Coordinates of C-alpha atoms and ligand atoms in Angstrom, one line a residue:
Chain M
M277 CA -0.1 0.1 0.2
R278 CA 1.4 3.4 -0.9
V279 CA 0.6 4.9 2.4
L280 CA 2.2 6.7 5.2
L281 CA 1.1 9.3 8.0
P282 CA 4.5 10.5 9.2
V283 CA 3.4 12.5 11.8
A284 CA 1.3 9.4 13.9
T285 CA 4.6 7.4 13.3
G286 CA 7.2 9.6 13.6
A287 CA 8.7 7.8 10.5
L288 CA 10.1 11.1 9.2
R289 CA 12.3 11.9 12.1
P290 CA 15.8 12.7 10.9
R291 CA 17.9 9.5 11.6
G292 CA 21.6 10.8 11.8
G293 CA 23.4 11.2 8.5
R294 CA 24.0 14.8 7.1
M295 CA 22.5 17.5 8.8
S296 CA 22.7 20.7 6.9
L297 CA 20.7 22.8 9.1
N298 CA 20.9 22.9 13.1
I299 CA 17.2 23.3 13.5
E300 CA 17.1 23.3 17.1
L301 CA 18.1 27.2 17.6
I302 CA 18.5 29.8 15.0
R303 CA 20.0 33.1 16.2
G304 CA 20.5 36.0 13.9
S305 CA 19.6 39.8 13.2
A306 CA 15.9 40.9 12.5
R307 CA 15.5 42.6 8.9
I308 CA 12.3 43.8 8.8
L309 CA 10.0 43.8 5.6
G310 CA 6.2 44.7 5.7
D311 CA 2.8 43.1 4.8
E312 CA 1.6 41.3 1.9
V313 CA 5.2 41.1 0.4
S314 CA 4.7 38.8 -3.1
T315 CA 8.7 37.7 -3.7
D316 CA 7.7 36.8 -7.3
I317 CA 7.7 40.7 -7.9
H318 CA 10.9 41.6 -5.3
C319 CA 12.9 37.7 -5.3
S320 CA 12.4 35.8 -8.3
S321 CA 12.8 35.8 -11.8
K322 CA 9.4 36.0 -12.6
Y323 CA 9.1 39.7 -13.2
L324 CA 12.8 40.0 -14.0
P325 CA 13.4 37.6 -16.9
G326 CA 16.8 37.0 -17.8
K327 CA 18.4 37.9 -14.7
D328 CA 19.9 35.4 -12.6
T329 CA 19.9 34.4 -9.1
A330 CA 23.2 36.1 -7.9
Y331 CA 22.0 39.3 -9.7
I332 CA 18.5 39.4 -8.2
A333 CA 20.3 38.4 -4.6
L334 CA 22.1 41.6 -4.8
H335 CA 18.8 43.7 -5.5
A336 CA 16.0 42.0 -4.0
F337 CA 13.3 43.8 -2.3
E338 CA 15.0 47.0 -3.6
Q339 CA 11.6 48.7 -4.6
I340 CA 9.8 48.1 -1.1
A341 CA 13.0 48.4 1.2
P342 CA 15.7 50.4 -0.4
G343 CA 19.5 49.1 0.7
F344 CA 17.9 46.0 1.7
A345 CA 19.9 43.2 0.2
N346 CA 23.1 45.5 0.4
A347 CA 22.8 45.7 4.7
F348 CA 21.7 41.9 4.7
Q349 CA 24.3 39.8 6.2
T350 CA 24.6 36.0 6.0
G351 CA 22.9 34.5 8.7
D352 CA 20.1 37.3 9.5
I353 CA 16.5 36.6 10.0
I354 CA 13.7 38.1 7.7
V355 CA 10.9 39.3 10.0
A356 CA 8.0 40.4 8.0
G357 CA 4.3 41.4 7.9
A358 CA 1.2 39.6 6.9
N359 CA 1.3 37.0 3.8
F360 CA 4.9 37.1 3.1
G361 CA 5.1 35.5 -0.2
I362 CA 1.7 36.2 -1.3
N363 CA 0.9 35.2 -4.9
S364 CA 4.6 34.0 -5.3
S365 CA 4.8 30.7 -7.0
R366 CA 8.3 30.3 -8.2
E367 CA 11.3 28.3 -6.2
Q368 CA 13.5 30.8 -7.5
A369 CA 12.5 33.3 -4.8
I370 CA 13.9 30.7 -2.2
H371 CA 17.1 30.3 -3.7
V372 CA 17.4 34.1 -4.0
M373 CA 17.1 34.3 -0.4
Q374 CA 19.3 31.4 0.5
K375 CA 21.9 33.3 -1.7
M376 CA 21.4 36.4 0.8
G377 CA 22.1 33.8 3.6
V378 CA 18.9 34.4 5.3
A379 CA 18.5 32.0 8.4
A380 CA 14.9 32.2 8.8
I381 CA 11.8 33.9 8.0
V382 CA 9.5 34.6 10.7
A383 CA 6.0 36.3 9.7
P384 CA 2.3 36.0 11.2
S385 CA 1.3 34.3 7.8
F386 CA 3.0 33.1 4.3
G387 CA 1.6 32.5 1.3
R388 CA 0.7 29.2 0.5
Q389 CA 2.8 28.3 -2.0
F390 CA 5.6 30.2 -0.7
F391 CA 5.7 28.3 2.6
R392 CA 5.6 25.1 0.5
N393 CA 8.8 26.1 -1.6
A394 CA 10.4 27.3 1.5
I395 CA 10.2 24.0 3.2
N396 CA 11.2 22.0 -0.1
N397 CA 14.0 24.1 -0.1
G398 CA 15.3 23.9 3.4
L399 CA 14.8 27.3 4.4
P400 CA 12.9 27.6 7.8
V401 CA 9.8 29.5 8.3
I402 CA 7.8 30.1 11.3
E403 CA 4.4 31.6 11.6
C404 CA 4.5 33.8 14.5
D405 CA 3.2 37.6 15.6
V406 CA 6.2 39.9 15.0
D407 CA 4.8 42.6 16.9
G408 CA 7.4 45.1 18.6
I409 CA 10.8 43.2 16.9
A410 CA 12.8 46.3 15.4
S411 CA 15.3 46.0 12.6
G412 CA 18.9 44.6 14.2
D413 CA 17.2 42.9 17.1
A414 CA 18.9 39.6 18.6
V415 CA 16.3 37.1 17.2
S416 CA 16.1 33.5 18.4
V417 CA 14.1 30.9 16.9
D418 CA 13.6 27.6 18.4
L419 CA 11.7 25.5 15.6
T420 CA 11.4 22.3 17.5
M421 CA 9.6 24.5 20.4
G422 CA 7.8 26.6 18.1
C423 CA 9.6 29.6 20.0
V424 CA 10.5 33.0 18.8
K425 CA 12.5 35.3 21.4
V426 CA 14.2 38.5 21.6
A427 CA 15.7 39.0 24.9
A428 CA 16.5 42.4 25.0
R429 CA 12.9 43.0 24.4
Q430 CA 11.6 40.7 26.7
I431 CA 9.7 39.1 23.6
K432 CA 8.9 35.2 23.7
R433 CA 6.2 34.0 21.5
Q434 CA 5.2 30.4 21.6
T435 CA 3.4 29.3 18.2
T436 CA 2.6 26.3 16.9
P437 CA 5.6 24.0 16.2
L438 CA 6.5 22.8 12.8
P439 CA 5.5 19.0 12.8
P440 CA 8.3 16.6 13.0
A441 CA 7.7 16.0 9.6
I442 CA 8.7 19.3 8.4
L443 CA 11.8 19.6 10.8
S444 CA 13.0 16.3 9.0
L445 CA 12.5 17.9 5.7
L446 CA 14.3 21.0 6.8
S447 CA 17.1 19.3 8.9
A448 CA 18.4 17.4 5.5
G449 CA 18.2 20.7 3.8
G450 CA 14.9 20.3 1.8
L451 CA 13.2 17.9 -0.1
I452 CA 15.5 16.9 -2.5
P453 CA 18.6 16.2 -0.2
Y454 CA 15.8 14.3 2.2
L455 CA 14.5 12.1 -0.7
Q456 CA 18.3 11.2 -1.5
Q457 CA 18.9 10.0 1.8
Y458 CA 15.4 8.5 2.3
P459 CA 14.2 7.3 -1.0
K460 CA 10.9 5.7 0.5
W461 CA 10.3 8.7 2.4
Q462 CA 11.4 7.3 5.9
Chain L
M298 CA -16.7 14.3 14.5
G299 CA -17.4 14.6 10.7
Y300 CA -14.8 15.5 7.9
T301 CA -14.8 17.4 4.9
I302 CA -13.8 16.6 1.2
A303 CA -10.3 17.4 1.6
E304 CA -9.8 15.9 4.8
K305 CA -11.1 12.5 3.5
I306 CA -9.5 12.6 0.4
L307 CA -5.9 13.5 1.6
G308 CA -6.4 11.0 4.5
Q309 CA -7.3 8.3 2.3
H310 CA -4.3 8.9 0.2
A311 CA -2.2 8.8 3.5
N312 CA -3.3 6.1 5.8
G313 CA -6.5 5.0 4.7
Q314 CA -8.2 7.2 7.5
P315 CA -9.6 10.8 7.0
A316 CA -7.2 13.3 8.0
K317 CA -8.1 16.7 10.0
A318 CA -7.2 20.1 8.9
G319 CA -3.7 20.9 10.3
D320 CA -2.2 17.7 9.9
I321 CA 0.7 17.0 7.6
V322 CA 0.4 13.9 5.6
V323 CA 2.5 12.1 3.3
A324 CA 0.0 11.1 0.6
A325 CA 0.2 8.7 -2.8
V326 CA -0.5 11.2 -5.6
D327 CA -2.5 9.9 -8.8
F328 CA -1.2 11.9 -11.2
A329 CA 1.1 14.8 -11.5
M330 CA 1.3 17.6 -14.4
M331 CA 4.1 20.1 -15.3
H332 CA 3.6 22.5 -18.1
D333 CA 6.4 24.3 -20.1
A334 CA 6.3 27.5 -18.1
R335 CA 8.0 25.8 -15.0
A336 CA 9.1 22.6 -16.9
G337 CA 12.5 24.1 -16.8
N338 CA 12.7 24.3 -13.0
A339 CA 11.1 20.7 -12.6
L340 CA 13.6 19.3 -15.1
Q341 CA 16.7 20.8 -13.1
M342 CA 15.2 18.9 -9.5
I343 CA 15.2 16.0 -11.2
E344 CA 18.6 16.1 -12.3
K345 CA 19.7 17.4 -8.8
L346 CA 17.9 14.3 -7.4
K347 CA 19.7 12.3 -9.8
T348 CA 23.3 14.0 -9.3
G349 CA 23.0 13.6 -5.8
N350 CA 22.2 9.6 -5.7
A351 CA 22.9 7.6 -9.0
N352 CA 20.8 5.0 -7.9
I353 CA 17.5 7.3 -8.2
Q354 CA 15.0 6.0 -10.4
L355 CA 11.6 7.4 -11.7
P356 CA 9.2 5.0 -11.4
Y357 CA 6.5 6.9 -11.2
V358 CA 6.8 9.2 -14.5
K359 CA 4.1 7.2 -16.2
Q360 CA 1.7 9.0 -14.2
T361 CA 2.6 12.5 -15.1
A362 CA 1.9 14.7 -18.4
L363 CA 4.1 17.4 -19.7
V364 CA 1.9 20.1 -21.2
L365 CA 3.3 22.6 -24.1
D366 CA 0.4 25.2 -23.9
H367 CA 2.4 28.5 -22.0
Y368 CA 4.8 29.3 -24.7
S369 CA 2.3 27.8 -27.7
P370 CA 4.1 28.3 -30.2
P371 CA 7.0 29.2 -28.6
P372 CA 8.2 33.0 -29.1
T373 CA 11.5 32.5 -28.3
I374 CA 14.5 30.1 -29.1
E375 CA 14.8 29.5 -25.3
A376 CA 11.2 28.5 -25.0
A377 CA 11.3 26.3 -28.3
N378 CA 14.8 24.4 -26.7
T379 CA 12.5 24.0 -23.7
H380 CA 9.7 22.5 -25.6
V381 CA 12.4 20.1 -27.1
A382 CA 14.0 19.3 -23.9
M383 CA 10.2 18.4 -22.4
R384 CA 9.6 16.4 -25.7
A385 CA 12.8 14.3 -24.9
F386 CA 12.2 13.4 -21.4
A387 CA 8.6 12.5 -22.2
D388 CA 10.0 10.1 -24.5
H389 CA 12.7 8.7 -22.7
H390 CA 10.7 8.2 -19.4
G391 CA 7.6 7.3 -20.9
A392 CA 5.4 10.4 -19.8
H393 CA 2.6 11.3 -21.3
L394 CA 3.1 14.2 -23.5
Y395 CA 0.8 16.8 -24.8
D396 CA 2.3 19.1 -27.5
V397 CA 1.8 22.4 -28.9
G398 CA -1.7 23.0 -30.1
D399 CA -3.5 20.2 -28.0
G400 CA -4.6 22.7 -25.3
I401 CA -4.1 24.1 -21.9
C402 CA -3.1 21.5 -19.0
H403 CA -6.3 22.0 -16.9
Q404 CA -8.4 21.1 -20.1
V405 CA -6.2 18.2 -21.4
L406 CA -5.8 16.4 -18.2
P407 CA -9.8 15.7 -17.4
E408 CA -10.1 15.3 -21.3
G409 CA -7.3 12.6 -21.3
G410 CA -8.9 10.9 -18.7
H411 CA -6.0 11.3 -16.4
L412 CA -8.4 11.9 -13.1
T413 CA -11.3 10.7 -11.6
S414 CA -13.6 11.5 -8.4
G415 CA -11.6 10.8 -5.3
D416 CA -8.2 11.4 -7.0
L417 CA -5.2 13.3 -5.6
V418 CA -3.9 15.5 -8.4
V419 CA -1.0 18.0 -8.6
G420 CA 0.6 20.4 -11.0
T421 CA 2.9 23.0 -11.4
D422 CA 0.0 25.7 -11.5
T423 CA -2.1 27.4 -9.3
H424 CA -5.1 26.4 -11.5
S425 CA -4.7 23.2 -10.7
T426 CA -7.7 23.4 -8.6
T427 CA -9.8 22.8 -11.9
Y428 CA -9.8 19.2 -11.3
G429 CA -12.2 19.8 -8.0
A430 CA -15.1 20.2 -10.9
F431 CA -14.6 16.5 -10.9
N432 CA -14.3 15.4 -7.1
A433 CA -10.7 15.4 -7.4
F434 CA -8.5 17.3 -5.0
G435 CA -6.4 19.1 -7.3
T436 CA -3.4 21.7 -6.4
G437 CA -0.7 23.6 -7.6
V438 CA 3.0 22.7 -6.5
E439 CA 6.5 23.4 -7.9
G440 CA 9.0 21.6 -9.7
T441 CA 10.7 20.1 -7.0
D442 CA 7.4 18.6 -5.8
V443 CA 6.9 17.0 -9.3
A444 CA 10.1 15.5 -9.1
A445 CA 9.4 13.8 -5.5
V446 CA 6.3 12.6 -7.0
M447 CA 8.0 10.9 -10.4
M448 CA 10.4 9.5 -7.8
T449 CA 8.4 8.3 -4.8
G450 CA 4.6 8.9 -6.0
R451 CA 4.1 10.3 -2.9
L452 CA 4.2 14.3 -1.3
W453 CA 3.6 15.8 1.8
F454 CA 0.3 17.8 2.3
R455 CA -1.0 20.3 5.0
V456 CA -4.4 19.2 5.2
P457 CA -6.3 22.7 4.4
E458 CA -9.6 24.0 6.8
T459 CA -12.4 24.3 4.0
I460 CA -14.8 27.0 3.5
R461 CA -18.3 25.8 2.3
I462 CA -20.0 27.9 -0.4
E463 CA -23.8 26.8 -1.3
L464 CA -25.5 28.2 -4.4
N465 CA -28.9 28.6 -3.7
G466 CA -30.8 27.6 -7.1
P467 CA -29.6 27.8 -11.0
L468 CA -28.2 30.5 -12.2
Q469 CA -30.5 32.3 -14.2
A470 CA -29.8 32.3 -18.3
G471 CA -27.1 34.7 -19.1
V472 CA -25.2 34.6 -16.0
W473 CA -22.6 32.0 -15.7
A474 CA -20.2 30.2 -13.1
K475 CA -17.7 33.0 -13.8
D476 CA -20.2 35.4 -12.3
V477 CA -20.3 33.4 -9.1
T478 CA -16.6 33.2 -8.6
L479 CA -16.4 36.7 -9.5
H480 CA -18.8 37.6 -6.8
M481 CA -16.9 35.6 -4.4
L482 CA -13.9 37.3 -5.0
G483 CA -15.6 40.9 -4.3
R484 CA -17.2 39.3 -1.3
L485 CA -13.6 37.3 0.0
G486 CA -11.2 39.4 -1.5
A487 CA -8.1 38.2 -4.0
E488 CA -6.6 35.3 -1.9
G489 CA -9.3 35.6 0.5
A490 CA -9.6 32.2 1.0
N491 CA -5.3 31.6 1.5
Y492 CA -4.4 28.0 2.5
Q493 CA -7.8 26.8 2.3
A494 CA -10.0 24.5 0.4
L495 CA -13.5 25.6 -0.9
E496 CA -16.1 22.9 -1.2
Y497 CA -19.1 24.0 -3.6
C498 CA -22.6 22.6 -3.0
G499 CA -26.2 23.3 -3.7
S500 CA -29.0 23.1 -6.2
G501 CA -27.0 25.8 -8.0
V502 CA -23.8 23.6 -8.8
S503 CA -26.1 20.5 -9.8
A504 CA -27.9 22.4 -12.3
M505 CA -24.5 23.6 -14.0
A506 CA -23.0 21.5 -16.8
I507 CA -19.5 20.6 -16.3
D508 CA -18.1 23.2 -18.5
D509 CA -19.1 25.5 -16.2
R510 CA -18.3 23.6 -13.0
M511 CA -14.7 23.6 -14.2
T512 CA -15.1 27.3 -14.1
L513 CA -15.9 27.5 -10.7
A514 CA -13.3 25.0 -9.5
N515 CA -10.5 27.0 -11.8
H516 CA -11.1 30.2 -10.4
A517 CA -10.9 29.5 -7.1
A518 CA -7.2 30.3 -7.6
E519 CA -7.6 33.7 -7.4
L520 CA -9.2 33.5 -4.0
G521 CA -5.7 31.9 -3.0
A522 CA -7.3 28.3 -2.6
K523 CA -5.4 25.0 -2.3
A524 CA -8.1 23.1 -3.6
A525 CA -11.8 23.9 -4.6
L526 CA -14.1 20.7 -4.4
L527 CA -17.2 19.8 -6.0
E528 CA -19.4 16.9 -5.3
S529 CA -19.4 13.8 -8.1
D530 CA -22.8 13.5 -9.4
D531 CA -24.4 11.8 -12.4
K532 CA -23.3 14.2 -15.1
T533 CA -19.6 14.0 -13.4
V534 CA -19.7 10.5 -13.5
A535 CA -21.0 10.3 -17.1
W536 CA -18.4 13.2 -18.3
L537 CA -15.6 10.9 -16.9
K538 CA -16.8 7.6 -18.5
A539 CA -17.1 9.4 -21.7
H540 CA -13.2 10.4 -21.4
G541 CA -12.1 7.1 -20.6
A542 CA -11.3 8.2 -16.7
A543 CA -10.9 5.5 -14.1
T544 CA -13.7 4.2 -12.0
P545 CA -15.1 7.5 -9.8
R546 CA -14.8 7.0 -6.4
P547 CA -17.1 9.8 -5.2
V548 CA -15.9 11.6 -1.9
F549 CA -18.8 13.4 0.0
A550 CA -18.5 15.9 3.1
D551 CA -19.9 14.4 6.2
S552 CA -23.2 16.4 7.5
D553 CA -21.4 17.1 10.7
A554 CA -18.0 18.1 9.1
S555 CA -16.9 21.5 10.8
Y556 CA -15.7 24.3 8.1
S557 CA -13.8 27.8 9.1
Q558 CA -16.8 29.3 7.1
R559 CA -20.1 28.5 5.4
I560 CA -21.3 31.0 3.0
V561 CA -24.7 30.8 1.3
I562 CA -25.3 32.7 -2.2
D563 CA -28.4 33.5 -3.5
S564 CA -27.4 32.5 -6.9
A565 CA -30.6 32.6 -8.6
A566 CA -31.2 36.0 -8.0
L567 CA -27.3 36.9 -9.3
A568 CA -26.7 39.5 -12.0
P569 CA -23.6 39.1 -14.2
Q570 CA -20.7 40.2 -12.5
V571 CA -17.6 42.2 -14.1
A572 CA -14.2 42.9 -12.2
R573 CA -12.8 46.4 -13.2
Q574 CA -9.0 47.1 -14.2
H575 CA -5.9 45.7 -12.5
R576 CA -7.8 44.0 -9.4
V577 CA -9.5 40.5 -9.7
D578 CA -11.7 41.5 -6.3
D579 CA -12.7 45.0 -7.8
V580 CA -16.1 43.7 -8.9
V581 CA -19.2 45.3 -9.5
S582 CA -22.7 44.2 -11.4
V583 CA -22.4 44.3 -14.8
T584 CA -25.5 46.9 -14.7
E585 CA -23.3 49.4 -13.1
V586 CA -20.8 49.6 -15.4
V587 CA -22.9 49.4 -18.5
G588 CA -21.6 51.9 -21.4
Q589 CA -17.9 51.9 -20.4
K590 CA -16.4 51.7 -24.1
I591 CA -14.0 48.4 -24.8
Q592 CA -11.9 48.0 -27.8
V593 CA -10.7 44.3 -27.4
A594 CA -12.6 41.1 -26.7
L595 CA -11.1 38.0 -25.8
I596 CA -12.4 34.8 -25.3
G597 CA -10.2 31.5 -24.1
T598 CA -8.0 30.5 -21.0
C599 CA -8.4 27.6 -18.9
T600 CA -11.0 29.4 -16.9
N601 CA -13.4 30.2 -19.9
G602 CA -12.6 28.6 -23.1
R603 CA -14.6 25.7 -23.3
L604 CA -16.9 24.6 -25.8
D605 CA -20.2 26.3 -23.9
D606 CA -18.2 29.6 -23.9
I607 CA -17.6 29.1 -27.1
R608 CA -21.5 28.3 -28.1
Q609 CA -22.6 31.2 -26.1
A610 CA -20.3 33.6 -28.0
A611 CA -21.5 32.1 -31.4
A612 CA -25.3 32.5 -29.9
I613 CA -24.9 36.5 -29.6
L614 CA -22.8 36.9 -32.5
K615 CA -24.8 34.6 -35.0
G616 CA -25.8 36.9 -38.0
Q617 CA -24.3 40.1 -36.6
R618 CA -21.0 42.0 -36.8
L619 CA -18.6 43.5 -34.0
A620 CA -19.0 46.8 -33.4
R621 CA -16.6 49.4 -35.6
G622 CA -13.0 49.6 -33.9
V623 CA -13.4 46.2 -31.5
R624 CA -11.1 43.4 -32.3
M625 CA -12.2 39.9 -31.0
I626 CA -9.6 36.7 -30.6
V627 CA -11.1 33.4 -29.8
T628 CA -8.7 30.8 -28.3
P629 CA -10.3 27.2 -27.4
A630 CA -8.9 25.8 -24.5
S631 CA -8.1 22.4 -26.3
R632 CA -7.8 20.5 -29.5
A633 CA -10.8 18.8 -29.0
I634 CA -12.7 21.4 -28.1
Y635 CA -11.5 23.3 -31.0
L636 CA -12.6 20.1 -33.3
A637 CA -16.2 20.3 -31.6
A638 CA -16.7 24.1 -32.1
M639 CA -15.3 23.7 -35.7
K640 CA -17.9 20.4 -36.6
E641 CA -20.8 22.8 -35.1
G642 CA -20.1 25.4 -37.3
L643 CA -19.3 28.0 -34.3
F644 CA -16.1 29.5 -36.1
E645 CA -18.1 30.1 -39.1
I646 CA -20.5 32.5 -37.1
L647 CA -17.9 33.8 -35.2
T648 CA -15.1 34.5 -38.2
A649 CA -18.0 36.0 -40.3
A650 CA -18.8 38.2 -37.3
G651 CA -15.1 39.5 -37.5
A652 CA -13.8 37.5 -34.7
S653 CA -10.4 35.8 -35.1
V654 CA -10.0 32.3 -34.2
E655 CA -6.6 30.9 -32.8
A656 CA -4.9 27.7 -32.1
A657 CA -5.5 25.9 -28.6
G658 CA -3.8 27.1 -25.7
C659 CA -2.9 29.9 -22.8
G660 CA -3.1 32.2 -25.9
T661 CA -5.0 35.3 -24.5
C662 CA -4.4 34.6 -20.7
V663 CA -1.0 36.5 -20.6
N664 CA 1.1 37.9 -23.0
I665 CA 3.6 35.1 -23.3
T666 CA 3.7 34.6 -27.1
G667 CA 3.7 38.5 -27.9
H668 CA 0.5 38.8 -30.1
Y669 CA -2.2 40.2 -27.3
I670 CA -0.8 43.4 -27.0
S671 CA -3.4 46.3 -27.0
G672 CA -2.6 49.9 -27.4
D673 CA -2.1 52.5 -24.7
D674 CA -5.5 53.3 -22.9
Q675 CA -7.7 50.7 -24.6
V676 CA -9.9 48.5 -22.5
V677 CA -9.9 45.0 -22.7
I678 CA -12.7 42.8 -22.0
S679 CA -11.5 39.3 -21.2
T680 CA -12.7 35.8 -20.0
A681 CA -9.5 35.2 -18.4
N682 CA -9.0 34.4 -14.7
R683 CA -6.4 37.7 -13.9
N684 CA -6.3 41.1 -15.1
F685 CA -3.4 42.5 -13.4
K686 CA -1.5 45.9 -14.8
G687 CA 0.3 45.0 -17.6
R688 CA -0.7 41.1 -17.8
L689 CA -1.1 41.4 -21.7
G690 CA 2.0 43.3 -22.5
N691 CA 1.1 46.9 -21.9
P692 CA 0.7 48.4 -18.6
Q693 CA -1.0 51.2 -20.1
S694 CA -4.2 49.5 -20.9
Q695 CA -6.8 47.8 -19.1
I696 CA -8.2 44.3 -18.5
W697 CA -11.6 44.1 -17.2
L698 CA -13.0 40.3 -16.7
G699 CA -16.3 39.0 -17.3
S700 CA -18.2 35.7 -18.7
A701 CA -18.3 34.7 -22.4
A702 CA -21.4 36.4 -22.4
T703 CA -20.5 39.6 -21.1
V704 CA -17.4 39.7 -23.5
A705 CA -19.3 38.7 -26.8
A706 CA -22.4 41.1 -25.9
S707 CA -19.6 44.1 -25.4
A708 CA -18.3 43.2 -28.6
L709 CA -20.8 43.3 -30.7
T710 CA -22.1 46.9 -29.0
G711 CA -18.6 48.1 -28.5
I712 CA -19.3 48.9 -24.9
I713 CA -19.6 47.2 -21.6
T714 CA -23.1 45.3 -21.9
D715 CA -25.3 43.3 -20.2
A716 CA -25.6 39.9 -22.0
R717 CA -29.3 39.4 -20.9
T718 CA -30.3 42.3 -23.0
V719 CA -29.2 41.1 -26.4
A720 CA -30.4 38.6 -28.6
G721 CA -28.8 35.0 -27.8
G722 CA -27.6 36.5 -24.6
N723 CA -30.0 33.8 -22.6
W724 CA -28.5 30.9 -24.5
R725 CA -28.5 28.2 -22.1
A726 CA -26.1 25.1 -21.7
A727 CA -27.5 21.9 -22.1
A728 CA -26.9 20.7 -18.4
Ligands
SF4_909 S1 -4.8 29.8 -19.2 FE1 -3.6 31.1 -18.3 S2 -4.0 30.9 -16.1 FE2 -4.6 29.2 -17.4 S3 -3.0 27.8 -17.2 FE3 -2.5 29.0 -19.0 S4 -1.5 31.0 -18.2 FE4 -2.3 29.5 -16.3

């Protein structure tokens, strides 16, 4: 039978091997973006035909946040408003953000396909209220516990943690490397 | 406690039991589709899979179709080369192939008998919701996902919450499923159903022909819906059988299923609706904008390029001429529709009226092939699903959306027109 329910069985838990991501705890500086950002428009090749990932990574989000890509450091965390990645279908947007060195994205909600693409490509995304978090804040994200903290501001927010199935995909570095390790989804 | 159609289909494909909204399941996928606009990425992901592990096989590739519909015919060398790569891949691995002119992915999949009621189907396109018209859970994914399906036959899904929309009463003549979906967009807003599934039910849906039901499920994508599910009835089963699909396994929602929202629409009283330029959710009743001048009229796309749409247009334009200064293009959604329309003499009527008919494909939807550009300040009325600024190649022009009836009636008069006020405007599909 072609069936499996990983949440119930825990079958998708990582079993050692290469871990390209420490999913226990991600720490980084907050970089702020607003509500309803369509990453297709500002961060993929969809509306920038002929431009490669490296070029877009240098100019990502320029029109909505001037200087954003320039100031971005590897390991920073994007803290965005509601519906981040709305209307965005392209995986390239994720590849661009990985090229920029985005460690994780925290937002109250995500566009459906963007959320899926992020997980599939090993970019941690967490749904959380971002009220009060400012640019440059030291943010820590515990994906396993579903906890987002900014110690300096006494912000500690508990959200629904990502299920083990998703954590396994993320810790493998995305769906493709996951299936290379576990060709039968387990 | 009861379950929605989405919870049942996803759950049955995972462990045989209904799942609950919010669960993440790894479910067996019955069929997967990739089209030419996203194939580059999908084929790259398959390469990546193989590079990391030479033993990777693609045993499920026979449950997939590659469709050459967006760049149809290819306007650039790059697009033509993508087509070459897709044909080679399909030949080598034994995937189904729909070539240039065969039609739009969302039309050729059901017509090709590739899906049936109760199925789980994915495609590299947001309008994969269309398969819900046949009571199949259809949803949009990306290249990585299709690569995973080819390799494992499975994919992970987050089980969505569902909004139940009841259509109370059959639509009036001259009013179409397009008017229902535009009304919903005006009501919930674009992306108003983000992350969620829709269930359309009620006497308004049962009264609809299959063509119209496909519009209902297709256009749910503009609401941000992950899937849009209709019930399977005698009409569905007969249609699927006629197209060689596998035996339907109809899935119904339980009466005590839990929904995030329940909406009842007085569909019997609904007037034709129009979305004004640049926003799919700036929707008004046609009566409010009658008189607005138009210069370009387009009938086609995966939303409304079906036989009943073309029949409706021909009923209005029979023995008539387009208004002076109006350009009209009709693009059937598939080769099968093209042939059927030709046999019925519909193209003769439309061509005599002054319209042009083009080969089946995405054509009039978006300015990919480069020949739907309109001039500055020109107003386009289209049956497409999106009217974003510049979608047809000129940000200085406007795109308005309406049903095939509204588009044909407006092409006849040169101003936005309520089809119910012109001869042939109350033509009705044999349901
Ligand atoms: S007709 Fe338009 S919306 Fe439909 S698949 Fe083609 S491009 Fe996409």
